[in-house]
Structure formats: structure tokens, C-alpha cells
JSON list of C-alpha atoms in Angstrom, two decimals:
[
{"chain": "A", "resi": 1, "resn": "UNK", "atom": "CA", "xyz": [0.00, 0.00, 0.00]},
{"chain": "A", "resi": 2, "resn": "UNK", "atom": "CA", "xyz": [1.10, 3.54, -0.74]},
{"chain": "A", "resi": 3, "resn": "UNK", "atom": "CA", "xyz": [-0.57, 6.26, 1.32]},
{"chain": "A", "resi": 4, "resn": "UNK", "atom": "CA", "xyz": [-0.63, 9.75, -0.16]},
{"chain": "A", "resi": 5, "resn": "UNK", "atom": "CA", "xyz": [-2.80, 12.58, 1.11]},
{"chain": "A", "resi": 6, "resn": "UNK", "atom": "CA", "xyz": [-2.99, 14.26, -2.30]},
{"chain": "A", "resi": 7, "resn": "UNK", "atom": "CA", "xyz": [-1.22, 13.38, -5.55]},
{"chain": "A", "resi": 8, "resn": "UNK", "atom": "CA", "xyz": [1.59, 10.79, -5.53]},
{"chain": "A", "resi": 9, "resn": "UNK", "atom": "CA", "xyz": [5.03, 12.21, -6.29]},
{"chain": "A", "resi": 10, "resn": "UNK", "atom": "CA", "xyz": [5.06, 15.32, -4.14]},
{"chain": "A", "resi": 11, "resn": "UNK", "atom": "CA", "xyz": [7.33, 18.15, -5.25]},
{"chain": "A", "resi": 12, "resn": "UNK", "atom": "CA", "xyz": [9.00, 15.89, -7.83]},
{"chain": "A", "resi": 13, "resn": "UNK", "atom": "CA", "xyz": [5.85, 16.19, -9.99]},
{"chain": "A", "resi": 14, "resn": "UNK", "atom": "CA", "xyz": [6.68, 19.88, -10.54]},
{"chain": "A", "resi": 15, "resn": "UNK", "atom": "CA", "xyz": [10.33, 19.40, -11.57]},
{"chain": "A", "resi": 16, "resn": "UNK", "atom": "CA", "xyz": [11.17, 21.02, -14.89]},
{"chain": "A", "resi": 17, "resn": "UNK", "atom": "CA", "xyz": [13.78, 18.35, -15.61]},
{"chain": "A", "resi": 18, "resn": "UNK", "atom": "CA", "xyz": [15.30, 15.44, -13.66]},
{"chain": "A", "resi": 19, "resn": "UNK", "atom": "CA", "xyz": [18.85, 14.43, -14.59]},
{"chain": "A", "resi": 20, "resn": "UNK", "atom": "CA", "xyz": [19.96, 12.55, -11.49]},
{"chain": "A", "resi": 21, "resn": "UNK", "atom": "CA", "xyz": [17.66, 9.53, -11.57]},
{"chain": "A", "resi": 22, "resn": "UNK", "atom": "CA", "xyz": [19.53, 6.59, -13.09]},
{"chain": "A", "resi": 23, "resn": "UNK", "atom": "CA", "xyz": [18.17, 5.58, -16.49]},
{"chain": "A", "resi": 24, "resn": "UNK", "atom": "CA", "xyz": [15.79, 8.52, -16.81]},
{"chain": "A", "resi": 25, "resn": "UNK", "atom": "CA", "xyz": [17.99, 11.54, -17.62]},
{"chain": "A", "resi": 26, "resn": "UNK", "atom": "CA", "xyz": [16.14, 14.57, -18.93]},
{"chain": "A", "resi": 27, "resn": "UNK", "atom": "CA", "xyz": [12.61, 13.53, -17.96]},
{"chain": "A", "resi": 28, "resn": "UNK", "atom": "CA", "xyz": [10.12, 15.98, -16.52]},
{"chain": "A", "resi": 29, "resn": "UNK", "atom": "CA", "xyz": [9.13, 15.39, -12.93]},
{"chain": "A", "resi": 30, "resn": "UNK", "atom": "CA", "xyz": [5.56, 14.65, -14.00]},
{"chain": "A", "resi": 31, "resn": "UNK", "atom": "CA", "xyz": [6.71, 12.04, -16.52]},
{"chain": "A", "resi": 32, "resn": "UNK", "atom": "CA", "xyz": [9.03, 10.39, -14.01]},
{"chain": "A", "resi": 33, "resn": "UNK", "atom": "CA", "xyz": [6.44, 10.25, -11.21]},
{"chain": "A", "resi": 34, "resn": "UNK", "atom": "CA", "xyz": [3.83, 8.76, -13.57]},
{"chain": "A", "resi": 35, "resn": "UNK", "atom": "CA", "xyz": [6.32, 6.08, -14.69]},
{"chain": "A", "resi": 36, "resn": "UNK", "atom": "CA", "xyz": [7.19, 5.30, -11.05]},
{"chain": "A", "resi": 37, "resn": "UNK", "atom": "CA", "xyz": [3.52, 5.12, -10.04]},
{"chain": "A", "resi": 38, "resn": "UNK", "atom": "CA", "xyz": [2.66, 2.84, -12.97]},
{"chain": "A", "resi": 39, "resn": "UNK", "atom": "CA", "xyz": [5.63, 0.61, -12.13]},
{"chain": "A", "resi": 40, "resn": "UNK", "atom": "CA", "xyz": [4.52, 0.43, -8.50]},
{"chain": "A", "resi": 41, "resn": "UNK", "atom": "CA", "xyz": [0.98, -0.52, -9.59]},
{"chain": "A", "resi": 42, "resn": "UNK", "atom": "CA", "xyz": [2.42, -3.22, -11.89]},
{"chain": "A", "resi": 43, "resn": "UNK", "atom": "CA", "xyz": [4.27, -4.61, -8.86]},
{"chain": "A", "resi": 44, "resn": "UNK", "atom": "CA", "xyz": [1.04, -4.82, -6.87]},
{"chain": "A", "resi": 45, "resn": "UNK", "atom": "CA", "xyz": [1.32, -1.61, -4.86]},
{"chain": "A", "resi": 46, "resn": "UNK", "atom": "CA", "xyz": [-2.10, -0.13, -4.10]},
{"chain": "A", "resi": 47, "resn": "UNK", "atom": "CA", "xyz": [-2.17, 3.70, -3.94]},
{"chain": "A", "resi": 48, "resn": "UNK", "atom": "CA", "xyz": [-4.55, 4.98, -1.27]},
{"chain": "A", "resi": 49, "resn": "UNK", "atom": "CA", "xyz": [-5.23, 8.70, -1.60]},
{"chain": "A", "resi": 50, "resn": "UNK", "atom": "CA", "xyz": [-5.99, 9.47, 2.03]},
{"chain": "A", "resi": 51, "resn": "UNK", "atom": "CA", "xyz": [-4.08, 11.14, 4.83]},
{"chain": "A", "resi": 52, "resn": "UNK", "atom": "CA", "xyz": [-2.70, 8.90, 7.56]},
{"chain": "A", "resi": 53, "resn": "UNK", "atom": "CA", "xyz": [-4.07, 10.16, 10.88]},
{"chain": "A", "resi": 54, "resn": "UNK", "atom": "CA", "xyz": [-2.09, 7.89, 13.16]},
{"chain": "A", "resi": 55, "resn": "UNK", "atom": "CA", "xyz": [0.20, 4.88, 13.41]},
{"chain": "A", "resi": 56, "resn": "UNK", "atom": "CA", "xyz": [0.33, 2.42, 16.28]},
{"chain": "A", "resi": 57, "resn": "UNK", "atom": "CA", "xyz": [2.97, -0.25, 16.65]},
{"chain": "A", "resi": 58, "resn": "UNK", "atom": "CA", "xyz": [1.49, -3.59, 17.62]},
{"chain": "A", "resi": 59, "resn": "UNK", "atom": "CA", "xyz": [3.05, -6.97, 18.42]},
{"chain": "A", "resi": 60, "resn": "UNK", "atom": "CA", "xyz": [3.02, -8.21, 14.83]},
{"chain": "A", "resi": 61, "resn": "UNK", "atom": "CA", "xyz": [3.23, -4.97, 12.82]},
{"chain": "A", "resi": 62, "resn": "UNK", "atom": "CA", "xyz": [1.57, -1.59, 12.48]},
{"chain": "A", "resi": 63, "resn": "UNK", "atom": "CA", "xyz": [-1.99, -0.30, 12.66]},
{"chain": "A", "resi": 64, "resn": "UNK", "atom": "CA", "xyz": [-2.51, 2.61, 10.27]},
{"chain": "A", "resi": 65, "resn": "UNK", "atom": "CA", "xyz": [-5.40, 4.94, 11.10]},
{"chain": "A", "resi": 66, "resn": "UNK", "atom": "CA", "xyz": [-7.22, 6.82, 8.32]},
{"chain": "A", "resi": 67, "resn": "UNK", "atom": "CA", "xyz": [-10.32, 9.02, 8.65]},
{"chain": "A", "resi": 68, "resn": "UNK", "atom": "CA", "xyz": [-12.74, 6.22, 7.83]},
{"chain": "A", "resi": 69, "resn": "UNK", "atom": "CA", "xyz": [-10.82, 2.99, 8.41]},
{"chain": "A", "resi": 70, "resn": "UNK", "atom": "CA", "xyz": [-7.87, 1.24, 9.99]},
{"chain": "A", "resi": 71, "resn": "UNK", "atom": "CA", "xyz": [-5.44, -0.99, 8.12]},
{"chain": "A", "resi": 72, "resn": "UNK", "atom": "CA", "xyz": [-2.71, -3.36, 9.28]},
{"chain": "A", "resi": 73, "resn": "UNK", "atom": "CA", "xyz": [0.78, -3.77, 7.83]},
{"chain": "A", "resi": 74, "resn": "UNK", "atom": "CA", "xyz": [3.65, -6.11, 8.70]},
{"chain": "A", "resi": 75, "resn": "UNK", "atom": "CA", "xyz": [6.25, -3.49, 7.75]},
{"chain": "A", "resi": 76, "resn": "UNK", "atom": "CA", "xyz": [6.24, 0.30, 7.54]},
{"chain": "A", "resi": 77, "resn": "UNK", "atom": "CA", "xyz": [8.43, 2.71, 5.58]},
{"chain": "A", "resi": 78, "resn": "UNK", "atom": "CA", "xyz": [7.98, 6.40, 6.36]},
{"chain": "A", "resi": 79, "resn": "UNK", "atom": "CA", "xyz": [8.72, 8.59, 3.35]},
{"chain": "A", "resi": 80, "resn": "UNK", "atom": "CA", "xyz": [7.37, 11.88, 4.59]},
{"chain": "A", "resi": 81, "resn": "UNK", "atom": "CA", "xyz": [8.56, 14.04, 1.70]},
{"chain": "A", "resi": 82, "resn": "UNK", "atom": "CA", "xyz": [10.04, 17.46, 1.69]},
{"chain": "A", "resi": 83, "resn": "UNK", "atom": "CA", "xyz": [8.41, 20.65, 2.85]},
{"chain": "A", "resi": 84, "resn": "UNK", "atom": "CA", "xyz": [9.98, 24.01, 1.99]},
{"chain": "A", "resi": 85, "resn": "UNK", "atom": "CA", "xyz": [10.93, 26.59, 4.59]},
{"chain": "A", "resi": 86, "resn": "UNK", "atom": "CA", "xyz": [7.90, 28.82, 4.80]},
{"chain": "A", "resi": 87, "resn": "UNK", "atom": "CA", "xyz": [7.13, 32.42, 5.65]},
{"chain": "A", "resi": 88, "resn": "UNK", "atom": "CA", "xyz": [4.02, 34.19, 6.89]},
{"chain": "A", "resi": 89, "resn": "UNK", "atom": "CA", "xyz": [4.42, 36.91, 4.23]},
{"chain": "A", "resi": 90, "resn": "UNK", "atom": "CA", "xyz": [1.56, 37.15, 1.75]},
{"chain": "A", "resi": 91, "resn": "UNK", "atom": "CA", "xyz": [2.16, 36.39, -1.92]},
{"chain": "A", "resi": 92, "resn": "UNK", "atom": "CA", "xyz": [5.08, 34.00, -1.52]},
{"chain": "A", "resi": 93, "resn": "UNK", "atom": "CA", "xyz": [4.87, 30.85, -3.61]},
{"chain": "A", "resi": 94, "resn": "UNK", "atom": "CA", "xyz": [6.91, 27.69, -3.12]},
{"chain": "A", "resi": 95, "resn": "UNK", "atom": "CA", "xyz": [6.54, 26.19, -6.60]},
{"chain": "A", "resi": 96, "resn": "UNK", "atom": "CA", "xyz": [4.89, 27.16, -9.87]},
{"chain": "A", "resi": 97, "resn": "UNK", "atom": "CA", "xyz": [1.73, 25.39, -10.92]},
{"chain": "A", "resi": 98, "resn": "UNK", "atom": "CA", "xyz": [1.68, 24.21, -14.54]},
{"chain": "A", "resi": 99, "resn": "UNK", "atom": "CA", "xyz": [-0.21, 26.77, -16.63]},
{"chain": "A", "resi": 100, "resn": "UNK", "atom": "CA", "xyz": [0.24, 29.61, -14.12]},
{"chain": "A", "resi": 101, "resn": "UNK", "atom": "CA", "xyz": [0.32, 32.99, -15.92]},
{"chain": "A", "resi": 102, "resn": "UNK", "atom": "CA", "xyz": [3.67, 34.60, -15.17]},
{"chain": "A", "resi": 103, "resn": "UNK", "atom": "CA", "xyz": [4.52, 35.85, -18.67]},
{"chain": "A", "resi": 104, "resn": "UNK", "atom": "CA", "xyz": [6.56, 39.06, -18.40]},
{"chain": "A", "resi": 105, "resn": "UNK", "atom": "CA", "xyz": [6.45, 39.10, -14.60]},
{"chain": "A", "resi": 106, "resn": "UNK", "atom": "CA", "xyz": [9.58, 39.55, -12.48]},
{"chain": "A", "resi": 107, "resn": "UNK", "atom": "CA", "xyz": [10.29, 36.42, -10.47]},
{"chain": "A", "resi": 108, "resn": "UNK", "atom": "CA", "xyz": [12.82, 36.28, -7.61]},
{"chain": "A", "resi": 109, "resn": "UNK", "atom": "CA", "xyz": [13.86, 32.80, -6.58]},
{"chain": "A", "resi": 110, "resn": "UNK", "atom": "CA", "xyz": [15.78, 32.52, -3.34]},
{"chain": "A", "resi": 111, "resn": "UNK", "atom": "CA", "xyz": [18.12, 29.56, -3.02]},
{"chain": "A", "resi": 112, "resn": "UNK", "atom": "CA", "xyz": [20.92, 27.77, -4.81]},
{"chain": "A", "resi": 113, "resn": "UNK", "atom": "CA", "xyz": [19.88, 24.12, -4.76]},
{"chain": "A", "resi": 114, "resn": "UNK", "atom": "CA", "xyz": [18.19, 21.84, -7.27]},
{"chain": "A", "resi": 115, "resn": "UNK", "atom": "CA", "xyz": [14.68, 23.04, -6.43]},
{"chain": "A", "resi": 116, "resn": "UNK", "atom": "CA", "xyz": [15.58, 26.72, -6.84]},
{"chain": "A", "resi": 117, "resn": "UNK", "atom": "CA", "xyz": [17.34, 26.25, -10.17]},
{"chain": "A", "resi": 118, "resn": "UNK", "atom": "CA", "xyz": [14.70, 23.86, -11.48]},
{"chain": "A", "resi": 119, "resn": "UNK", "atom": "CA", "xyz": [11.98, 26.39, -10.61]},
{"chain": "A", "resi": 120, "resn": "UNK", "atom": "CA", "xyz": [13.96, 29.13, -12.34]},
{"chain": "A", "resi": 121, "resn": "UNK", "atom": "CA", "xyz": [14.05, 27.05, -15.54]},
{"chain": "A", "resi": 122, "resn": "UNK", "atom": "CA", "xyz": [10.32, 26.36, -15.28]},
{"chain": "A", "resi": 123, "resn": "UNK", "atom": "CA", "xyz": [9.61, 30.08, -14.74]},
{"chain": "A", "resi": 124, "resn": "UNK", "atom": "CA", "xyz": [11.70, 31.08, -17.77]},
{"chain": "A", "resi": 125, "resn": "UNK", "atom": "CA", "xyz": [9.92, 28.48, -19.92]},
{"chain": "A", "resi": 126, "resn": "UNK", "atom": "CA", "xyz": [6.63, 30.09, -18.81]},
{"chain": "A", "resi": 127, "resn": "UNK", "atom": "CA", "xyz": [7.83, 33.57, -19.85]},
{"chain": "A", "resi": 128, "resn": "UNK", "atom": "CA", "xyz": [8.99, 34.89, -16.48]},
{"chain": "A", "resi": 129, "resn": "UNK", "atom": "CA", "xyz": [11.87, 37.36, -16.01]},
{"chain": "A", "resi": 130, "resn": "UNK", "atom": "CA", "xyz": [13.88, 35.40, -13.44]},
{"chain": "A", "resi": 131, "resn": "UNK", "atom": "CA", "xyz": [16.59, 36.31, -10.94]},
{"chain": "A", "resi": 132, "resn": "UNK", "atom": "CA", "xyz": [18.12, 33.79, -8.54]},
{"chain": "A", "resi": 133, "resn": "UNK", "atom": "CA", "xyz": [19.41, 35.11, -5.19]},
{"chain": "A", "resi": 134, "resn": "UNK", "atom": "CA", "xyz": [21.72, 32.77, -3.28]},
{"chain": "A", "resi": 135, "resn": "UNK", "atom": "CA", "xyz": [23.96, 33.23, -0.25]},
{"chain": "A", "resi": 136, "resn": "UNK", "atom": "CA", "xyz": [26.55, 30.50, -0.84]},
{"chain": "A", "resi": 137, "resn": "UNK", "atom": "CA", "xyz": [27.99, 28.61, -3.81]},
{"chain": "A", "resi": 138, "resn": "UNK", "atom": "CA", "xyz": [25.32, 26.93, -5.93]},
{"chain": "A", "resi": 139, "resn": "UNK", "atom": "CA", "xyz": [24.66, 23.41, -4.66]},
{"chain": "A", "resi": 140, "resn": "UNK", "atom": "CA", "xyz": [22.49, 22.24, -7.55]},
{"chain": "A", "resi": 141, "resn": "UNK", "atom": "CA", "xyz": [23.19, 19.47, -10.02]},
{"chain": "A", "resi": 142, "resn": "UNK", "atom": "CA", "xyz": [25.84, 20.57, -12.55]},
{"chain": "A", "resi": 143, "resn": "UNK", "atom": "CA", "xyz": [23.48, 20.13, -15.51]},
{"chain": "A", "resi": 144, "resn": "UNK", "atom": "CA", "xyz": [20.96, 22.50, -13.89]},
{"chain": "A", "resi": 145, "resn": "UNK", "atom": "CA", "xyz": [23.65, 25.12, -13.22]},
{"chain": "A", "resi": 146, "resn": "UNK", "atom": "CA", "xyz": [24.83, 24.85, -16.82]},
{"chain": "A", "resi": 147, "resn": "UNK", "atom": "CA", "xyz": [21.32, 25.21, -18.27]},
{"chain": "A", "resi": 148, "resn": "UNK", "atom": "CA", "xyz": [20.50, 28.18, -16.01]},
{"chain": "A", "resi": 149, "resn": "UNK", "atom": "CA", "xyz": [23.64, 29.93, -17.27]},
{"chain": "A", "resi": 150, "resn": "UNK", "atom": "CA", "xyz": [22.88, 29.01, -20.90]},
{"chain": "A", "resi": 151, "resn": "UNK", "atom": "CA", "xyz": [19.36, 30.47, -20.56]},
{"chain": "A", "resi": 152, "resn": "UNK", "atom": "CA", "xyz": [20.87, 33.73, -19.29]},
{"chain": "A", "resi": 153, "resn": "UNK", "atom": "CA", "xyz": [19.07, 33.63, -15.95]},
{"chain": "A", "resi": 154, "resn": "UNK", "atom": "CA", "xyz": [20.52, 36.24, -13.60]},
{"chain": "A", "resi": 155, "resn": "UNK", "atom": "CA", "xyz": [22.37, 34.72, -10.64]},
{"chain": "A", "resi": 156, "resn": "UNK", "atom": "CA", "xyz": [23.03, 37.20, -7.83]},
{"chain": "A", "resi": 157, "resn": "UNK", "atom": "CA", "xyz": [25.05, 36.34, -4.73]},
{"chain": "A", "resi": 158, "resn": "UNK", "atom": "CA", "xyz": [23.64, 37.90, -1.60]},
{"chain": "A", "resi": 159, "resn": "UNK", "atom": "CA", "xyz": [21.50, 37.45, 1.44]},
{"chain": "A", "resi": 160, "resn": "UNK", "atom": "CA", "xyz": [18.19, 38.91, 2.53]},
{"chain": "A", "resi": 161, "resn": "UNK", "atom": "CA", "xyz": [18.64, 40.98, 5.68]},
{"chain": "A", "resi": 162, "resn": "UNK", "atom": "CA", "xyz": [15.15, 42.46, 5.89]},
{"chain": "A", "resi": 163, "resn": "UNK", "atom": "CA", "xyz": [11.81, 42.24, 4.12]},
{"chain": "A", "resi": 164, "resn": "UNK", "atom": "CA", "xyz": [9.50, 45.24, 4.24]},
{"chain": "A", "resi": 165, "resn": "UNK", "atom": "CA", "xyz": [5.98, 45.55, 2.92]},
{"chain": "A", "resi": 166, "resn": "UNK", "atom": "CA", "xyz": [6.17, 48.42, 0.41]},
{"chain": "A", "resi": 167, "resn": "UNK", "atom": "CA", "xyz": [3.06, 50.10, -1.00]},
{"chain": "A", "resi": 168, "resn": "UNK", "atom": "CA", "xyz": [2.94, 50.30, -4.80]}
]
């Protein structure tokens, strides 16, 4: 069984391009997650699109509590995913939805890892005017760094010291 509270694949579904998954270089995140999900189904894995509310360890395994039922499993693997650092400021987004209208808009992406550079490539492909702000050397996959530079995306070293709400 595979428990997922929304859509299987998490943030990987939104990746512009994945180069570091053996045998699948250059795939989109959506394509890769669909292939993985189909493979899992072929192997007998049953996706259950419900949030796990609780887990209890019992003598012979684990009791998994959902809203409307309880299930039992001999073994349990927790793969809780990745959540971005968040802010209480209004208007901040943590990934771009496919089809979002950002054409001609200025986009500032803060970070120097795979997710930041991948999002910058997605934003440029959607017509955004992108700048990446990072405080340390870029930590992303070399192929992402190369493509970001080839696309002419501005990369600015620096750190945010203060954020103020400015009236326009």
C-alpha cells in the first residue's frame, strides 16, 4: 500500500527536468512520477489517496489509522517528503503550478539548490523574467547550473537581511 494525502510524487511532480535519476535523464518530474507510479501498480502496490491520521505499533506490525478505516501492515516505511521553509508573508509561492500565468512578470527565486534552479528554468519556460538570489555557492546538479547559465538567468550572490511591505 502507498498512502498519499494528495497526488503521488510530491514536489517531484513539478520538476522542470530530472537528470539525477539513473536511467531517466532529462525527464520531466511529472513524466518520471507517472512512470514510477505505474511501475509500482504493476508490482502490486495499491495507492490509497488518504491522509494517515495515526500509526500504532502492535506486536506483529503496524496499525494505520485513516479518517474512515484502519489498516494493518507487517512493515512500515515512512517517506514523509520534503516541505519548503515557509514564511508568513503574503504572496510568496513555493513552486509554480503548470499553466500559471507569469509571462513578463519579475520572479525572484531565493536559493541555490536543485529546487531553486529547477523552478527558475520552469519560470523562464513560462515567460517569467527570473533572478536567482543565493547566499553561498550553488549546490544544484551541474546540468541545472549549466542550463540556467545558458538560458541567461541572472544569478546574484547575496543574502536577505530584511523584508518590508512596500506600497505600490
